[in-house]
mmCIF file of C-alpha atoms in Angstrom:
data_model
loop_
_atom_site.group_PDB
_atom_site.id
_atom_site.type_symbol
_atom_site.label_atom_id
_atom_site.label_comp_id
_atom_site.label_asym_id
_atom_site.label_seq_id
_atom_site.Cartn_x
_atom_site.Cartn_y
_atom_site.Cartn_z
ATOM 1 C CA MET A 1 -7.230 50.257 9.741
ATOM 2 C CA PRO A 2 -10.932 51.118 9.873
ATOM 3 C CA ARG A 3 -12.911 48.822 12.116
ATOM 4 C CA GLU A 4 -16.568 48.124 11.355
ATOM 5 C CA VAL A 5 -19.093 48.213 14.168
ATOM 6 C CA VAL A 6 -21.122 45.001 14.273
ATOM 7 C CA LEU A 7 -24.605 44.518 15.647
ATOM 8 C CA PRO A 8 -26.839 41.408 15.886
ATOM 9 C CA PRO A 9 -29.185 40.965 12.913
ATOM 10 C CA ALA A 10 -32.481 42.799 13.191
ATOM 11 C CA GLU A 11 -35.861 42.589 11.473
ATOM 12 C CA PRO A 12 -35.881 44.574 8.190
ATOM 13 C CA SER A 13 -37.787 47.844 8.330
ATOM 14 C CA PRO A 14 -38.428 50.731 5.890
ATOM 15 C CA ALA A 15 -35.974 53.627 5.828
ATOM 16 C CA ARG A 16 -37.228 56.659 7.761
ATOM 17 C CA ALA A 17 -34.499 58.812 6.221
ATOM 18 C CA PRO A 18 -33.813 57.387 2.743
ATOM 19 C CA GLN A 19 -31.607 60.332 1.757
ATOM 20 C CA ALA A 20 -29.240 59.786 4.707
ATOM 21 C CA PRO A 21 -25.817 58.288 4.010
ATOM 22 C CA ALA A 22 -25.730 54.489 4.404
ATOM 23 C CA MET A 23 -22.090 54.562 5.471
ATOM 24 C CA TRP A 24 -20.677 56.468 8.446
ATOM 25 C CA VAL A 25 -17.212 57.046 9.868
ATOM 26 C CA LEU A 26 -16.535 57.959 13.460
ATOM 27 C CA ILE A 27 -13.221 59.836 13.750
ATOM 28 C CA GLY A 28 -11.406 59.839 17.084
ATOM 29 C CA PRO A 29 -10.189 62.901 18.994
ATOM 30 C CA MET A 30 -6.628 64.099 19.546
ATOM 31 C CA ALA A 31 -4.375 61.395 21.041
ATOM 32 C CA ARG A 32 -7.188 59.056 21.996
ATOM 33 C CA GLY A 33 -7.763 55.757 20.215
ATOM 34 C CA ALA A 34 -11.345 54.904 19.146
ATOM 35 C CA ALA A 35 -11.277 51.973 21.620
ATOM 36 C CA HIS A 36 -11.810 54.403 24.547
ATOM 37 C CA TRP A 37 -15.445 54.877 23.452
ATOM 38 C CA GLY A 38 -16.381 51.405 24.650
ATOM 39 C CA LEU A 39 -19.884 50.518 23.487
ATOM 40 C CA SER A 40 -20.727 54.058 22.297
ATOM 41 C CA PRO A 41 -20.311 53.158 18.568
ATOM 42 C CA GLN A 42 -22.850 50.345 18.984
ATOM 43 C CA ALA A 43 -25.329 52.856 20.429
ATOM 44 C CA LEU A 44 -24.659 55.133 17.455
ATOM 45 C CA LEU A 45 -25.207 52.394 14.922
ATOM 46 C CA THR A 46 -28.414 51.208 16.645
ATOM 47 C CA GLU A 47 -29.978 54.672 16.282
ATOM 48 C CA LEU A 48 -28.688 55.204 12.747
ATOM 49 C CA ARG A 49 -30.394 51.984 11.694
ATOM 50 C CA ARG A 50 -33.667 53.207 13.066
ATOM 51 C CA VAL A 51 -33.736 55.799 10.284
ATOM 52 C CA GLN A 52 -31.554 54.040 7.675
ATOM 53 C CA PRO A 53 -31.674 50.228 8.141
ATOM 54 C CA SER A 54 -28.758 49.606 5.788
ATOM 55 C CA ALA A 55 -26.434 51.935 7.753
ATOM 56 C CA ARG A 56 -22.844 50.820 8.458
ATOM 57 C CA LEU A 57 -20.425 52.447 10.874
ATOM 58 C CA PHE A 58 -16.615 52.359 10.908
ATOM 59 C CA THR A 59 -14.353 53.740 13.621
ATOM 60 C CA MET A 60 -10.953 55.217 12.734
ATOM 61 C CA ASP A 61 -8.046 56.281 14.866
ATOM 62 C CA VAL A 62 -6.162 59.505 14.260
ATOM 63 C CA PRO A 63 -2.498 58.849 13.267
ATOM 64 C CA GLY A 64 -0.362 58.479 16.393
ATOM 65 C CA THR A 65 -3.168 56.998 18.434
ATOM 66 C CA GLY A 66 -4.721 53.569 19.052
ATOM 67 C CA HIS A 67 -3.974 51.095 16.307
ATOM 68 C CA CYS A 68 -2.264 53.898 14.326
ATOM 69 C CA ARG A 69 0.123 54.921 17.108
ATOM 70 C CA GLU A 70 3.188 53.960 15.032
ATOM 71 C CA GLN A 71 2.096 55.940 11.954
ATOM 72 C CA ALA A 72 3.839 59.170 10.995
ATOM 73 C CA ILE A 73 1.807 62.235 11.873
ATOM 74 C CA PRO A 74 1.388 64.896 9.166
ATOM 75 C CA GLY A 75 1.781 68.440 10.429
ATOM 76 C CA GLN A 76 -1.403 69.785 8.781
ATOM 77 C CA VAL A 77 -5.041 68.937 9.200
ATOM 78 C CA ASP A 78 -5.571 68.695 5.429
ATOM 79 C CA ALA A 79 -2.836 66.020 5.262
ATOM 80 C CA LEU A 80 -4.409 64.193 8.234
ATOM 81 C CA ALA A 81 -7.797 64.193 6.429
ATOM 82 C CA ALA A 82 -6.223 63.016 3.160
ATOM 83 C CA GLN A 83 -4.465 60.164 5.003
ATOM 84 C CA LEU A 84 -7.720 59.160 6.654
ATOM 85 C CA ARG A 85 -9.463 59.009 3.271
ATOM 86 C CA GLN A 86 -6.664 56.937 1.772
ATOM 87 C CA ARG A 87 -6.721 54.474 4.636
ATOM 88 C CA LEU A 88 -10.492 53.953 4.318
ATOM 89 C CA GLN A 89 -10.213 53.417 0.563
ATOM 90 C CA ALA A 90 -7.135 51.153 0.775
ATOM 91 C CA ALA A 91 -8.921 48.885 3.290
ATOM 92 C CA GLY A 92 -11.729 48.326 0.737
ATOM 93 C CA ALA A 93 -14.268 49.720 3.190
ATOM 94 C CA TRP A 94 -15.294 52.582 0.891
ATOM 95 C CA HIS A 95 -14.939 53.884 -2.619
ATOM 96 C CA PRO A 96 -15.284 57.529 -3.767
ATOM 97 C CA GLY A 97 -18.684 56.885 -5.409
ATOM 98 C CA GLN A 98 -20.265 56.339 -1.987
ATOM 99 C CA ARG A 99 -21.565 59.286 0.028
ATOM 100 C CA LEU A 100 -20.320 59.258 3.593
ATOM 101 C CA GLY A 101 -21.554 60.572 6.884
ATOM 102 C CA LEU A 102 -18.699 61.802 9.093
ATOM 103 C CA ILE A 103 -18.866 62.053 12.882
ATOM 104 C CA GLY A 104 -15.788 63.815 14.235
ATOM 105 C CA HIS A 105 -14.888 64.548 17.834
ATOM 106 C CA SER A 106 -12.608 67.461 18.633
ATOM 107 C CA LEU A 107 -9.539 67.132 16.316
ATOM 108 C CA GLY A 108 -11.525 64.470 14.415
ATOM 109 C CA GLY A 109 -14.079 67.144 13.699
ATOM 110 C CA LEU A 110 -11.444 69.339 12.072
ATOM 111 C CA MET A 111 -10.462 66.455 9.820
ATOM 112 C CA ALA A 112 -14.120 65.887 8.964
ATOM 113 C CA ILE A 113 -14.576 69.575 8.075
ATOM 114 C CA GLU A 114 -11.504 69.536 5.843
ATOM 115 C CA TRP A 115 -12.585 66.339 4.047
ATOM 116 C CA ALA A 116 -16.027 67.835 3.439
ATOM 117 C CA ARG A 117 -14.497 70.994 1.998
ATOM 118 C CA ARG A 118 -11.999 69.263 -0.287
ATOM 119 C CA ALA A 119 -14.367 66.550 -1.539
ATOM 120 C CA PRO A 120 -17.929 67.889 -1.124
ATOM 121 C CA ASP A 121 -19.428 65.248 -3.427
ATOM 122 C CA GLU A 122 -18.226 62.491 -1.110
ATOM 123 C CA ILE A 123 -19.791 63.753 2.107
ATOM 124 C CA GLY A 124 -23.531 63.620 2.717
ATOM 125 C CA ALA A 125 -23.675 64.619 6.362
ATOM 126 C CA LEU A 126 -21.304 66.121 8.888
ATOM 127 C CA VAL A 127 -21.673 65.758 12.664
ATOM 128 C CA LEU A 128 -19.195 67.649 14.883
ATOM 129 C CA LEU A 129 -18.873 66.780 18.592
ATOM 130 C CA SER A 130 -17.444 69.425 20.964
ATOM 131 C CA PRO A 131 -16.261 71.580 18.009
ATOM 132 C CA ALA A 132 -13.739 74.400 18.360
ATOM 133 C CA VAL A 133 -12.002 75.804 15.286
ATOM 134 C CA ARG A 134 -10.573 79.079 14.096
ATOM 135 C CA PRO A 135 -11.793 81.654 13.035
ATOM 136 C CA PHE A 136 -14.658 81.057 15.482
ATOM 137 C CA THR A 137 -12.259 80.994 18.426
ATOM 138 C CA PRO A 138 -8.559 81.544 18.880
ATOM 139 C CA ILE A 139 -7.520 77.970 19.546
ATOM 140 C CA LEU A 140 -5.466 78.808 22.648
ATOM 141 C CA ARG A 141 -8.328 80.860 24.024
ATOM 142 C CA GLY A 142 -10.638 77.872 23.594
ATOM 143 C CA THR A 143 -8.929 75.914 26.425
ATOM 144 C CA PRO A 144 -8.319 77.333 29.911
ATOM 145 C CA TRP A 145 -4.629 77.559 30.770
ATOM 146 C CA ARG A 146 -5.173 75.582 33.971
ATOM 147 C CA LEU A 147 -6.210 72.632 31.797
ATOM 148 C CA TRP A 148 -3.127 72.911 29.588
ATOM 149 C CA SER A 149 -1.003 73.016 32.698
ATOM 150 C CA ARG A 150 -2.744 69.931 34.055
ATOM 151 C CA ALA A 151 -2.393 68.152 30.736
ATOM 152 C CA LEU A 152 1.392 68.785 30.697
ATOM 153 C CA ARG A 153 1.665 67.309 34.205
ATOM 154 C CA GLN A 154 -0.332 64.280 33.112
ATOM 155 C CA TRP A 155 1.741 63.726 29.968
ATOM 156 C CA TRP A 156 4.930 63.719 31.985
ATOM 157 C CA GLY A 157 3.438 61.745 34.868
ATOM 158 C CA GLY A 158 1.735 59.095 32.733
ATOM 159 C CA GLU A 159 -1.794 59.911 33.879
ATOM 160 C CA ALA A 160 -4.801 60.090 31.539
ATOM 161 C CA SER A 161 -6.885 63.124 30.644
ATOM 162 C CA PRO A 162 -10.040 63.407 28.509
ATOM 163 C CA GLU A 163 -8.221 65.277 25.752
ATOM 164 C CA VAL A 164 -4.821 63.611 25.447
ATOM 165 C CA GLY A 165 -5.171 60.210 27.138
ATOM 166 C CA ARG A 166 -1.908 58.257 27.331
ATOM 167 C CA ALA A 167 -0.536 59.172 23.922
ATOM 168 C CA PRO A 168 3.221 59.601 23.686
ATOM 169 C CA TRP A 169 4.390 63.170 24.239
ATOM 170 C CA ARG A 170 5.672 63.535 20.649
ATOM 171 C CA SER A 171 2.371 62.354 19.096
ATOM 172 C CA ALA A 172 0.320 64.642 21.298
ATOM 173 C CA MET A 173 2.524 67.616 20.460
ATOM 174 C CA ALA A 174 2.434 66.884 16.678
ATOM 175 C CA LEU A 175 -1.359 66.592 16.704
ATOM 176 C CA GLY A 176 -1.672 69.681 18.827
ATOM 177 C CA MET A 177 0.441 71.695 16.394
ATOM 178 C CA ALA A 178 -1.661 70.525 13.442
ATOM 179 C CA ARG A 179 -4.764 71.615 15.293
ATOM 180 C CA TRP A 180 -3.242 75.011 16.218
ATOM 181 C CA ARG A 181 -2.321 75.756 12.620
ATOM 182 C CA TYR A 182 -5.724 74.954 11.203
ATOM 183 C CA ALA A 183 -8.383 77.486 10.336
ATOM 184 C CA THR A 184 -11.512 76.827 8.357
ATOM 185 C CA SER A 185 -13.746 79.078 6.277
ATOM 186 C CA ARG A 186 -16.604 81.101 7.693
ATOM 187 C CA ARG A 187 -18.711 79.615 4.912
ATOM 188 C CA ARG A 188 -20.520 76.378 5.753
ATOM 189 C CA PRO A 189 -19.442 73.139 4.022
ATOM 190 C CA ALA A 190 -21.813 71.919 1.325
ATOM 191 C CA ALA A 191 -23.022 68.970 3.408
ATOM 192 C CA PRO A 192 -25.688 69.387 6.088
ATOM 193 C CA VAL A 193 -24.006 70.008 9.486
ATOM 194 C CA LEU A 194 -25.075 69.076 13.030
ATOM 195 C CA LEU A 195 -23.174 70.488 16.018
ATOM 196 C CA LEU A 196 -23.343 68.752 19.421
ATOM 197 C CA ALA A 197 -21.781 70.243 22.571
ATOM 198 C CA GLY A 198 -21.874 69.846 26.311
ATOM 199 C CA GLU A 199 -22.555 72.910 28.494
ATOM 200 C CA ARG A 200 -20.138 71.545 31.118
ATOM 201 C CA ASP A 201 -17.259 71.094 28.696
ATOM 202 C CA ALA A 202 -14.129 72.287 30.517
ATOM 203 C CA TRP A 203 -11.944 71.965 27.382
ATOM 204 C CA ARG A 204 -14.023 73.816 24.813
ATOM 205 C CA ASP A 205 -16.511 76.547 25.622
ATOM 206 C CA TRP A 206 -19.918 75.456 24.223
ATOM 207 C CA ARG A 207 -20.462 78.989 22.979
ATOM 208 C CA VAL A 208 -17.916 78.289 20.267
ATOM 209 C CA ALA A 209 -20.342 75.712 18.837
ATOM 210 C CA GLN A 210 -23.044 78.376 19.098
ATOM 211 C CA ARG A 211 -20.951 80.795 17.065
ATOM 212 C CA ILE A 212 -20.277 78.169 14.381
ATOM 213 C CA SER A 213 -23.999 77.370 14.257
ATOM 214 C CA ARG A 214 -24.869 81.002 13.680
ATOM 215 C CA ALA A 215 -22.244 81.546 11.031
ATOM 216 C CA TRP A 216 -23.017 78.364 9.101
ATOM 217 C CA GLY A 217 -26.772 78.189 9.710
ATOM 218 C CA ALA A 218 -26.107 74.733 11.139
ATOM 219 C CA ALA A 219 -28.242 72.740 13.557
ATOM 220 C CA LEU A 220 -27.030 72.814 17.189
ATOM 221 C CA ARG A 221 -27.999 70.678 20.165
ATOM 222 C CA LEU A 222 -26.610 71.326 23.676
ATOM 223 C CA HIS A 223 -26.441 68.806 26.475
ATOM 224 C CA PRO A 224 -26.980 70.586 29.808
ATOM 225 C CA LYS A 225 -24.871 68.157 31.905
ATOM 226 C CA ALA A 226 -22.278 66.633 29.565
ATOM 227 C CA GLY A 227 -18.644 67.630 29.286
ATOM 228 C CA HIS A 228 -16.074 67.407 26.478
ATOM 229 C CA ASP A 229 -16.313 63.649 25.830
ATOM 230 C CA LEU A 230 -19.959 63.503 24.771
ATOM 231 C CA LEU A 231 -19.905 59.869 23.645
ATOM 232 C CA LEU A 232 -18.697 58.757 27.070
ATOM 233 C CA ASP A 233 -20.932 61.147 29.046
ATOM 234 C CA ASP A 234 -24.179 60.324 27.185
ATOM 235 C CA ALA A 235 -23.847 58.161 24.076
ATOM 236 C CA PRO A 236 -27.664 57.529 23.828
ATOM 237 C CA TRP A 237 -28.250 61.314 23.682
ATOM 238 C CA VAL A 238 -25.645 61.752 20.931
ATOM 239 C CA ALA A 239 -27.033 58.822 18.949
ATOM 240 C CA ARG A 240 -30.654 59.947 19.182
ATOM 241 C CA SER A 241 -29.748 63.564 18.371
ATOM 242 C CA ILE A 242 -28.131 62.407 15.169
ATOM 243 C CA ALA A 243 -31.017 60.100 14.235
ATOM 244 C CA GLU A 244 -33.652 62.794 14.854
ATOM 245 C CA TRP A 245 -31.658 65.331 12.837
ATOM 246 C CA LEU A 246 -31.534 62.951 9.891
ATOM 247 C CA LEU A 247 -35.349 62.571 9.753
ATOM 248 C CA PRO A 248 -36.953 64.505 6.849
ATOM 249 C CA VAL A 249 -38.802 67.676 7.777
ATOM 250 C CA GLY A 250 -42.382 66.864 8.789
ATOM 251 C CA SER A 251 -41.612 63.237 9.696
ATOM 252 C CA ALA A 252 -43.247 61.646 12.711
ATOM 253 C CA PRO A 253 -40.860 61.694 15.681
ATOM 254 C CA LEU A 254 -38.985 58.543 16.694
ATOM 255 C CA PRO A 255 -40.739 56.556 19.405
#
C-alpha cells in the first residue's frame, strides 16, 4: 500500500512553482523497501512544499520488497509499472485525472520511465536517481563484476548491500531479470526529466546519467561525493536539487 509522508502543519505561503505537480510518488529501488530511507522522504516533502505548498508525497515499495514482499513479481518492467499504478489508484490515494511527479531510484526509475511513456498525460515531472537503462548502457556492463560477486555472497550469507538489501533470493532474481530485459527509447518522455547521480556510485557509472541527459536533453545534477543510494548519502541535496529544478525559469533562487 502507498504510505503518505506526514509533516507538521506550516504557515501557508504562495506557490513558487504553481505548474509543478501537487502529488508525488517515491518509488523504491530493487529489493529494498521504502522504509530503508529513514527520514529522507520528510526532507523531500519539506523542500517540495517550499515551491508547491500543497504538495503531498507517497512512498511505494516495489513488489517483493518491504510491505509488498509477499506480492507476486511480474517479469517485465511494464507490468511492474502497471501494478504500481493500480495499487496507487486502488488505495484511493490518486485518480487518473491528477498529474503526478515520480521520483524513482534505480529499478524504481525504470518503472517511472515506463509509466511516463505509457500514460504521458498522467505524469507532470520525472526525477531519476542513479539511473542506468538500456540502450544507454548494457545493463551488465553498468555494474562491475566484483560487485555482482559480492552481492551473491551477501544474498547467500544474509548480509545487506546497498542494491539488494535483505530481500529473498527469489525476489531479487525476479526483479533483476525484469531490469535486465528492459530497454527504453532514445526519445525523451513527454514529461520534464531531472537526472541525479553520485560521482562515487560503485553500482552505476555516473556517465550513464550523462549519456541519458545528452540524448534526452534532460537536466542533470551530479553529487561529487555521493554513491548509489543518494537519498541516504545526502537527502537534503536531493531534495533541494528537485525543488530548484521545479522553479520557473527566471525565478529568484531559494533562500
